[in-house]
Short mmCIF file of C-alpha atoms in Angstrom, two decimals:
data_model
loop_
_atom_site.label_atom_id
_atom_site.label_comp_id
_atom_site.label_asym_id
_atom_site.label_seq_id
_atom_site.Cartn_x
_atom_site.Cartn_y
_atom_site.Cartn_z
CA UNK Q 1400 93.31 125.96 122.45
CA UNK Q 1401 90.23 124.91 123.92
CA UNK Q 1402 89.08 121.35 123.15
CA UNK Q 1403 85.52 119.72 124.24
CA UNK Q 1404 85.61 115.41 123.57
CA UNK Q 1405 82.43 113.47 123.89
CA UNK Q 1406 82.03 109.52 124.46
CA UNK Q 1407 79.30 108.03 126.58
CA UNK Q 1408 81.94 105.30 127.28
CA UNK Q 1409 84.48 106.47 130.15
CA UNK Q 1410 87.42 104.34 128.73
CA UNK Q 1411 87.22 105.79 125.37
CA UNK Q 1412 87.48 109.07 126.07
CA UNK Q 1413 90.38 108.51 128.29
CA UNK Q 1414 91.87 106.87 125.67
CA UNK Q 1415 91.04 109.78 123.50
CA UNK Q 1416 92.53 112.82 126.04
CA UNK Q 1417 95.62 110.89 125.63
CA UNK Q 1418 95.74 110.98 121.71
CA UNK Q 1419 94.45 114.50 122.04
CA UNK Q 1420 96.96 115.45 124.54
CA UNK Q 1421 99.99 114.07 122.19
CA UNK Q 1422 98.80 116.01 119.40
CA UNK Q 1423 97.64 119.65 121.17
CA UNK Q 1424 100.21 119.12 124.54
CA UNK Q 1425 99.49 122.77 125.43
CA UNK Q 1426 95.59 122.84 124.70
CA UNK Q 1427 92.61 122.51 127.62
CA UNK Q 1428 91.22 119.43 127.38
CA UNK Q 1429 87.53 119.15 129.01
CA UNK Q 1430 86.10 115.77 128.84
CA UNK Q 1431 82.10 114.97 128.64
CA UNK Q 1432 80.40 111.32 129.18
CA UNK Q 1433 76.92 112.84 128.70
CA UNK Q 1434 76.72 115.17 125.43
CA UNK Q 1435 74.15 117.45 126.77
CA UNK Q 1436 76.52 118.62 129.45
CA UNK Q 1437 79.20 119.27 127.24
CA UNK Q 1438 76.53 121.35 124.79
CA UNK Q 1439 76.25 123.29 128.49
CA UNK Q 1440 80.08 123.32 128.81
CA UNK Q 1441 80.91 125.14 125.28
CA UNK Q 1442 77.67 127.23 125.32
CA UNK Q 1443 78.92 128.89 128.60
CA UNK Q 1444 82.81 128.65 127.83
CA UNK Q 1445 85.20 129.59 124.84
CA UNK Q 1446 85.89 126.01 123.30
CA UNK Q 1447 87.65 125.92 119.57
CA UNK Q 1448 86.97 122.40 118.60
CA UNK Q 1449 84.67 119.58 119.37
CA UNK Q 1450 85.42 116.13 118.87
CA UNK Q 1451 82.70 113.86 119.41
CA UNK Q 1452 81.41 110.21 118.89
CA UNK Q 1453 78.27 110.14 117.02
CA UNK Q 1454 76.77 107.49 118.90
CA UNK Q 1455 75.70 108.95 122.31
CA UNK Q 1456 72.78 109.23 124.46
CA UNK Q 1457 70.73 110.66 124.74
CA UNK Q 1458 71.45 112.81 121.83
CA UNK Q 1459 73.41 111.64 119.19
CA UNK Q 1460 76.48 113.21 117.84
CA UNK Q 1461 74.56 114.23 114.90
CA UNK Q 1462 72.33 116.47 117.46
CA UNK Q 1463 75.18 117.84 119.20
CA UNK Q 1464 76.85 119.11 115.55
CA UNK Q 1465 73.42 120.49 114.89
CA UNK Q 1466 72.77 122.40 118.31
CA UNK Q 1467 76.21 123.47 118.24
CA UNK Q 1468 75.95 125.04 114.38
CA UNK Q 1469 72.87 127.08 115.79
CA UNK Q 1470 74.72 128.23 118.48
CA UNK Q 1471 78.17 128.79 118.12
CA UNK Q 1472 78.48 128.47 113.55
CA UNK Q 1473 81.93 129.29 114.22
CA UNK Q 1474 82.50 126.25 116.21
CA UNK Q 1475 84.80 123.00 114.86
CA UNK Q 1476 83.08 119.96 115.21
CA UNK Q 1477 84.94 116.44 113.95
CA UNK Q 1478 82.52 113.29 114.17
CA UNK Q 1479 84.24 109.76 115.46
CA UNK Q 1480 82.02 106.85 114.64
CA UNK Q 1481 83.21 102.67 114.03
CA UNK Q 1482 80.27 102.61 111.34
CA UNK Q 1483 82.18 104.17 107.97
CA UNK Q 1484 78.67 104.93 106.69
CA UNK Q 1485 78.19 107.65 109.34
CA UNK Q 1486 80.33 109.91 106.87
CA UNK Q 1487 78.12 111.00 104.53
CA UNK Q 1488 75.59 111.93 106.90
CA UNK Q 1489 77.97 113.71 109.37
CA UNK Q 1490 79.15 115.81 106.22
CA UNK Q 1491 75.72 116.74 104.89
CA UNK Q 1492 75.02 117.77 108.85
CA UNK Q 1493 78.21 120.08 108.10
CA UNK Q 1494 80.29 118.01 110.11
CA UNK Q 1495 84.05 119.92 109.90
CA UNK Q 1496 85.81 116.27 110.04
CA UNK Q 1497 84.83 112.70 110.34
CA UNK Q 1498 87.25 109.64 111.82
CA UNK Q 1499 86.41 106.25 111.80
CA UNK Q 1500 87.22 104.54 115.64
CA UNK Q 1501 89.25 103.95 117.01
CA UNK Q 1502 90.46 107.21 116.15
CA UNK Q 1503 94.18 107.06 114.11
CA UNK Q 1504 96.57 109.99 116.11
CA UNK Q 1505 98.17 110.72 112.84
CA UNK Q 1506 95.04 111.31 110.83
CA UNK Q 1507 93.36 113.29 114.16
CA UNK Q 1508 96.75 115.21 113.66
CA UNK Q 1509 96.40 116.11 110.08
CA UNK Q 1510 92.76 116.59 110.00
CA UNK Q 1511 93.73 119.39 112.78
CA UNK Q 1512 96.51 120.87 110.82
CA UNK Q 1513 93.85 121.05 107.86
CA UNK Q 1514 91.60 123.13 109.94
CA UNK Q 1515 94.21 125.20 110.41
CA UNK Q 1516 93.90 125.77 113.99
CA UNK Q 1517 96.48 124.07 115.10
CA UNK Q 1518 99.42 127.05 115.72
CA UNK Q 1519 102.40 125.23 115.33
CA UNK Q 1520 104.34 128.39 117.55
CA UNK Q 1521 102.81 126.14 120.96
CA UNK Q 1522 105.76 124.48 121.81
CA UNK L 590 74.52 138.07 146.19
CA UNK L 591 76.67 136.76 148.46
CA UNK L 592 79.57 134.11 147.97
CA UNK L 593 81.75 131.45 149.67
CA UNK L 594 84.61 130.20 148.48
CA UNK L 595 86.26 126.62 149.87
CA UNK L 596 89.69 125.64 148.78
CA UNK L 597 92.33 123.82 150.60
CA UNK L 598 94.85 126.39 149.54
CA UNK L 599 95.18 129.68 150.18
CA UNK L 600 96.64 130.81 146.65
CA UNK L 601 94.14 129.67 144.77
CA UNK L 602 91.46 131.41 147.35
CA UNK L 603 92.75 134.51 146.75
CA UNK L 604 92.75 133.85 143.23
CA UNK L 605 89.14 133.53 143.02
CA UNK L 606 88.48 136.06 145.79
CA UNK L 607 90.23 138.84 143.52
CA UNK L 608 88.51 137.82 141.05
CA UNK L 609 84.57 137.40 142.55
CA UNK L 610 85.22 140.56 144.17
CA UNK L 611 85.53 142.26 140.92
CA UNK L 612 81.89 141.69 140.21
CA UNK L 613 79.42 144.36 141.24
CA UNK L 614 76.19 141.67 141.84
CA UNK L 615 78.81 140.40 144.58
CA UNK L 616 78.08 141.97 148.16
CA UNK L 617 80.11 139.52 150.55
CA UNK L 618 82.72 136.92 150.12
CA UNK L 619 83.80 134.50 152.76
CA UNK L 620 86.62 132.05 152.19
CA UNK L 621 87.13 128.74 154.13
CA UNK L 622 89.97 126.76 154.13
CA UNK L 623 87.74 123.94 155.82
CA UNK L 624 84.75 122.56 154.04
CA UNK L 625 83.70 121.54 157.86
CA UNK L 626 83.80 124.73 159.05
CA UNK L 627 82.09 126.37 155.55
CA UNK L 628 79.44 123.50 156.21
CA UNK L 629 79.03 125.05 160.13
CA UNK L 630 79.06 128.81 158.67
CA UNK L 631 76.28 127.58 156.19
CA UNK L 632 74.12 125.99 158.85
CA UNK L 633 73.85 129.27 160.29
CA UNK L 634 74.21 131.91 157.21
CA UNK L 635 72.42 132.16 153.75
CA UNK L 636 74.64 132.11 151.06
CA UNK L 637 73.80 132.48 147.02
CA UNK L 638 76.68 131.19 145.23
CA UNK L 639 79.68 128.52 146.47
CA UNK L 640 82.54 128.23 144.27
CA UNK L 641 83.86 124.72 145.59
CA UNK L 642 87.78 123.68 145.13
CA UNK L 643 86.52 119.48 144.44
CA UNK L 644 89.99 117.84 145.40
CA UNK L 645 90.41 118.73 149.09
CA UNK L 646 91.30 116.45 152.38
CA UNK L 647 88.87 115.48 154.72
CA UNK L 648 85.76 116.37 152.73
CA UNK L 649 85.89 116.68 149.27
CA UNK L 650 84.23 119.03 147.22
CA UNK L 651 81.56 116.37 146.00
CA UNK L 652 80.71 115.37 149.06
CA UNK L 653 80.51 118.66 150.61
CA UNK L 654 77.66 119.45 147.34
CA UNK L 655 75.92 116.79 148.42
CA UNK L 656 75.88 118.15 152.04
CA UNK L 657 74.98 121.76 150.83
CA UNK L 658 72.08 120.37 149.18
CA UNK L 659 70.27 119.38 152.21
CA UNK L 660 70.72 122.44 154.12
CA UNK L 661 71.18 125.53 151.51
CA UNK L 662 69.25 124.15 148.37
CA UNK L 663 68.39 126.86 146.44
CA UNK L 664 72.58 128.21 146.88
CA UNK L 665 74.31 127.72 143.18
CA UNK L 666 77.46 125.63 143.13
CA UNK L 667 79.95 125.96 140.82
CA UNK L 668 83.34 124.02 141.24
CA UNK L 669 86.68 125.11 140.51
CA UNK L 670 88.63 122.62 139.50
CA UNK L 671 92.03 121.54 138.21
CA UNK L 672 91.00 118.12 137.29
CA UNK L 673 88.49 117.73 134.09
CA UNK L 674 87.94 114.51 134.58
CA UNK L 675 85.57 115.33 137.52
CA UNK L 676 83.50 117.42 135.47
CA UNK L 677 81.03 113.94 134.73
CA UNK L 678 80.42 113.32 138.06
CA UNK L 679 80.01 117.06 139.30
CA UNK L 680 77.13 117.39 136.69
CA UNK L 681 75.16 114.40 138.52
CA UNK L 682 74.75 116.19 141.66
CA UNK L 683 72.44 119.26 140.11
CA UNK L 684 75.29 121.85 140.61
CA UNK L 685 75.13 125.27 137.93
CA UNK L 686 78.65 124.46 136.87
CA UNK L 687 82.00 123.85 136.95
CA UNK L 688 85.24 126.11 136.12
CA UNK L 689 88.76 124.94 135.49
CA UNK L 690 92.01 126.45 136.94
CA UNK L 691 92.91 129.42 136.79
CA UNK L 692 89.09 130.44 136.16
CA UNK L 693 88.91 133.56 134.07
CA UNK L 694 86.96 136.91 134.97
CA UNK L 695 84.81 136.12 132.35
CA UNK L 696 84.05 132.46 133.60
CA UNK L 697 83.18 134.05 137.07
CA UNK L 698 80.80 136.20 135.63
CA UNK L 699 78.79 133.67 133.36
CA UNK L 700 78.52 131.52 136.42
CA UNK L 701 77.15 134.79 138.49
CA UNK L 702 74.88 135.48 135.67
CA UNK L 703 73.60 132.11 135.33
CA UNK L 704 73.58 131.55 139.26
CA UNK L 705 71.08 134.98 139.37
CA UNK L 706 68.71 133.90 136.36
CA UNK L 707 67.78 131.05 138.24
CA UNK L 708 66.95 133.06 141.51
CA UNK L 709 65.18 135.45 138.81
CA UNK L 710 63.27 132.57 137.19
CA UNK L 711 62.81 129.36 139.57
CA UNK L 712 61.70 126.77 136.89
CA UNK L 713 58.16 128.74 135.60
CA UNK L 714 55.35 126.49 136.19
CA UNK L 715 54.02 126.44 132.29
CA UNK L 716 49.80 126.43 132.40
CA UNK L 717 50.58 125.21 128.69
CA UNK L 718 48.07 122.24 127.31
CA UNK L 719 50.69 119.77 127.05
CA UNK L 720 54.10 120.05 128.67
CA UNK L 721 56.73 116.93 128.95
CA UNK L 722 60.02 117.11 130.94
CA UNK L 723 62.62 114.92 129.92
CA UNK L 724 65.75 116.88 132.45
CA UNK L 725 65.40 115.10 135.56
CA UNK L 726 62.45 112.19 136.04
CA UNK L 727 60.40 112.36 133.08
CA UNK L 728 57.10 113.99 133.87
CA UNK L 729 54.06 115.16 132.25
CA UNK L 730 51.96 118.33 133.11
CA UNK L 731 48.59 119.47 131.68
CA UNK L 732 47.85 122.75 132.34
CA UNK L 733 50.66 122.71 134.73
CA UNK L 734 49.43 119.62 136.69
CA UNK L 735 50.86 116.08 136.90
CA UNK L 736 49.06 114.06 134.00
CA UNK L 737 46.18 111.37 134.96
CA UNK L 738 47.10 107.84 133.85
CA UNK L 739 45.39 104.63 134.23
CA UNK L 740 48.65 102.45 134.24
CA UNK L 741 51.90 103.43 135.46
CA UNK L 742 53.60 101.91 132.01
CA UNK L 743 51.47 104.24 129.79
CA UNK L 744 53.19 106.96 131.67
CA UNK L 745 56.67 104.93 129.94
CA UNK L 746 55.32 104.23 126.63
CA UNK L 747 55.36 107.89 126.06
CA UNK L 748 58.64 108.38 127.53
CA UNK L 749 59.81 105.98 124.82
CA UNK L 750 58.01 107.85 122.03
CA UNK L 751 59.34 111.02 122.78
CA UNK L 752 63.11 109.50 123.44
CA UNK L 753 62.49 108.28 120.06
CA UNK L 754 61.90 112.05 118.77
CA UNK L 755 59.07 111.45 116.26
CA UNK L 756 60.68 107.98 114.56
CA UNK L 757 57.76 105.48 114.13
CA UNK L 758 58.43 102.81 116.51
CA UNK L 759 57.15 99.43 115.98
CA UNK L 760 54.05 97.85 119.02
CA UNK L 761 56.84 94.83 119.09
CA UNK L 762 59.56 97.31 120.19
CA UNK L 763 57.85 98.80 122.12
CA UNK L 764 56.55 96.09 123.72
CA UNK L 765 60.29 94.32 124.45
CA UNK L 766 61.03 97.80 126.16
CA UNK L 767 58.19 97.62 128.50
CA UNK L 768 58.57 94.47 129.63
CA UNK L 769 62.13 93.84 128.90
CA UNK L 770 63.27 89.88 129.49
CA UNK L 771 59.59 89.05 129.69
CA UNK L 772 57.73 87.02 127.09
CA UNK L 773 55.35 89.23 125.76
CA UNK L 774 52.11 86.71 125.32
CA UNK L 775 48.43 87.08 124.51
CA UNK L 776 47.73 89.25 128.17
CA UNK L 777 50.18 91.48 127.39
CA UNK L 778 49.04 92.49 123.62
CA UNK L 779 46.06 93.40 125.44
CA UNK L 780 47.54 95.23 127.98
CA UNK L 781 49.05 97.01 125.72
CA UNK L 782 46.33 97.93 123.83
CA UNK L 783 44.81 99.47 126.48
CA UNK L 784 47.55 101.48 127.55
CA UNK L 785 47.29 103.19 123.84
CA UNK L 786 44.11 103.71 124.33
CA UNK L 787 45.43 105.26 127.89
CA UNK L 788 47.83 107.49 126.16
CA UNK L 789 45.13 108.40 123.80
CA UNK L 790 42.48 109.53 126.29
CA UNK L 791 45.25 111.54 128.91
CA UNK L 792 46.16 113.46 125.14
CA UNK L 793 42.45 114.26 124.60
CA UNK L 794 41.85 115.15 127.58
CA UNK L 795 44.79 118.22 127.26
CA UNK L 796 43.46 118.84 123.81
CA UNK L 797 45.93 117.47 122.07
CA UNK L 798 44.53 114.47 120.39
CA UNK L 799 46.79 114.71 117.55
CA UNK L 800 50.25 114.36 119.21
CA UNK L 801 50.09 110.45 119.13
CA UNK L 802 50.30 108.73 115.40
CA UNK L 803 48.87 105.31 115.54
CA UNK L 804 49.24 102.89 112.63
CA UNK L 805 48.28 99.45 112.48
CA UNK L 806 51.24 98.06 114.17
CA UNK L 807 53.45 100.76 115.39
CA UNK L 808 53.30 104.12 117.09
CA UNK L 809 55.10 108.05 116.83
CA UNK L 810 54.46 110.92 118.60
CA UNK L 811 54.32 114.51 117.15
CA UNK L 812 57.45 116.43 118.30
CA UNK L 813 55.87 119.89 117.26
CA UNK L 814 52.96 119.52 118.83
CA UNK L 815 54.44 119.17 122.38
CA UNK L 816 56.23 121.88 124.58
CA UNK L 817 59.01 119.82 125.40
CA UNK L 818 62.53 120.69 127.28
CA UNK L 819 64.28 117.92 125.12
CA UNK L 820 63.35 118.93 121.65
CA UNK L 821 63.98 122.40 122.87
CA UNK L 822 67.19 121.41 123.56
CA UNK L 823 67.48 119.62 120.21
CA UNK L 824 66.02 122.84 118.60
CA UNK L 825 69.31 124.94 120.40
CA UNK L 826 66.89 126.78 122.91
CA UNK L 827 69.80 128.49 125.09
CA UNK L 828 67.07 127.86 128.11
CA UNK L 829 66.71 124.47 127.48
CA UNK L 830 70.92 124.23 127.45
CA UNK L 831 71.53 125.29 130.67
CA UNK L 832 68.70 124.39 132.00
CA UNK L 833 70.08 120.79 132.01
CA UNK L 834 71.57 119.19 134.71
CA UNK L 835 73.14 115.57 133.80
CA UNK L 836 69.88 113.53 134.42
CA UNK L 837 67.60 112.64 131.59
CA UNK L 838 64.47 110.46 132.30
CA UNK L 839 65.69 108.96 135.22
CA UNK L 840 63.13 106.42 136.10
CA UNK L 841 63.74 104.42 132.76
CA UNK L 842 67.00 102.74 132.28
CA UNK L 843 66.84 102.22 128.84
CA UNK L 844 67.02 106.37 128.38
CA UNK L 845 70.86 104.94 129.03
CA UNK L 846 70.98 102.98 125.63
CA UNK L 847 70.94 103.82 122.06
CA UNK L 848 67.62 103.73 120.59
CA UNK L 849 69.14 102.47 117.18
CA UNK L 850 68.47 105.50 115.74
CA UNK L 851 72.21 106.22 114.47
#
């Protein structure tokens, strides 16, 4: 499984491969501080889900899930955010998941079981 | 086309080798152990594509990119990597892209692809009216020339109006951006003033007039009505996608910070 995370800030998204990691141990992981690259990154590679922050420059999370519905529909996308109020608007973008940060492993984990791409034969 | 490949080991060479081989477009692959001694071979031979192994004594991969650039611009450079975390940093430094360990056949060839559409198409000089680059320093071209402005900050006031992608933005926002920890007294105002009027005059001039929205106290700028990499980007133009390279308005630091539009 191919995984693309977005954070402008460098710790958090460490902190976020980690949770990731525990959760998918066999997936690819590719990490993005600047959410136009990672646009770049999935547009040229096979990626399954994208879990991004929604507050990035210089495009917002909100741009990224709407670039990314244009270009790939079949594409995941889950939308982190601290601000709870980010939900509604991350859903009505068509938003496959939202998580409030800091992100909760066990509810990352279950959201990704509900998607039901999670293939519980990787070992 | 033909390619280079620099890795400190020899597996993972003829890993890639096998691989870039496979690809018709390629013509001639040369493999270096060395970045020093792919640096000499470069000095003296033209080379299209360089698929660079980044964690490698001696020189690393980054630092041999940054070499590469001086002396064989116009060669693509994609690294091959085991490490994602590199992938920020390799994106600074203007290279077409990066592949992770063990890169796939299919990788290879996007990267060859992508690496010959740029030969194919160097950046087209648009003659369009109005054309604004965000990728890069933020510039403005009408009819494919650099944009006349009387002040320097105009030039930065529109970079703030297109960041801002259409949202009204208020003159005392503005303002605060412009002139960031300064106090922003009577001299100012009318500086400012005249740089609208500025703005106004360089978007007449390239017949577009109606780009800039000006209400009593607060400004927006037509995304529409400009040919702009950026809100190509935001449209999902595929061009506009890869055409970026990790830099975005470069000359304003405040491109770095959230323009409270979330």
């Amino acid at each position: 499984m191919n995984v693309v995370l977005i954070d402008n800030n460098i710790g958090i998204l460490e902190e976020l491969v980690g949770v990731v990691k525990g959760i998918l141990p066999s997936s690819t992981i590719s990490s993005f501080k600047d959410p136009m690259l990672a646009v770049k990154h999935v547009y040229n590679h096979a990626t399954d889900i994208v879990i991004s922050e929604v507050k990035t420059r210089p495009v917002s999370g909100f741009d990224v899930l709407r670039n990314l519905h244009k270009l790939r529909p079949e594409m995941l996308v889950v939308l982190l955010s601290d601000e709870p109020g980010h939900e509604t608007k991350a859903l009505e973008y068509g938003a496959d998941g939202f998580l409030t940060q800091p992100v909760n492993p066990q509810e990352l984990s279950e959201l990704i079981d509900k998607l039901d791409t999670y293939k519980p034969l990787d070992v | 086309m033909r390619a280079i490949i620099v890795d400190d080991e020899q597996m993972a060479i003829e890993n890639l080798r096998l691989k870039i081989s496979g690809d018709d477009r390629i013509t001639e692959v040369e493999t270096f152990r060395s970045p020093l001694k792919a640096m000499d071979y470069l000095r003296e031979n033209d080379v299209d594509i360089a698929f660079l192994d980044i964690n490698m004594p001696v020189m690393d991969g980054l630092t041999m990119a940054k070499g590469m650039k001086e002396i064989r611009p116009d060669c693509s450079i994609v690294f091959v990597t085991g490490y994602s975390e590199y992938s920020v940093e390799a994106y600074r430094l203007h290279v077409s892209g990066y592949l992770m360990k063990p890169a796939s056949a299919e990788d290879i060839k996007n990267e060859i692809d992508f690496a010959i559409s740029r030969k194919k198409n160097p950046a087209p000089v648009s003659e369009a009216p109005l054309r604004v680059q965000c990728f890069g320093n933020f510039e403005v071209f009408v009819s494919g020339v650099p944009a006349k402005f009387k002040y320097t900050k105009t030039k930065e006031l529109f970079a703030y109006l297109i960041c801002a992608k259409g949202k009204t933005i208020s003159n005392d926002e503005l303002c605060s951006v412009l002139w960031e920890e300064e106090e922003i007294n009577l001299s100012k105002k009318s500086y400012f003033r005249n740089m609208i009027s500025d703005l106004q005059t360089m978007l007449k001039d390239a017949g577009a007039p109606d780009v800039l929205i000006k209400q009593r106290s607060a400004l927006s700028i037509v995304p529409d009505k400009i040919e702009c990499d950026y809100f190509s980007w935001l449209q999902g133009d595929p061009i506009a996608i890869n055409a970026y390279r990790g830099e975005f308005m470069i000359q304003y630091s405040w491109s770095e910070f959230s323009l409270g539009e979330f």
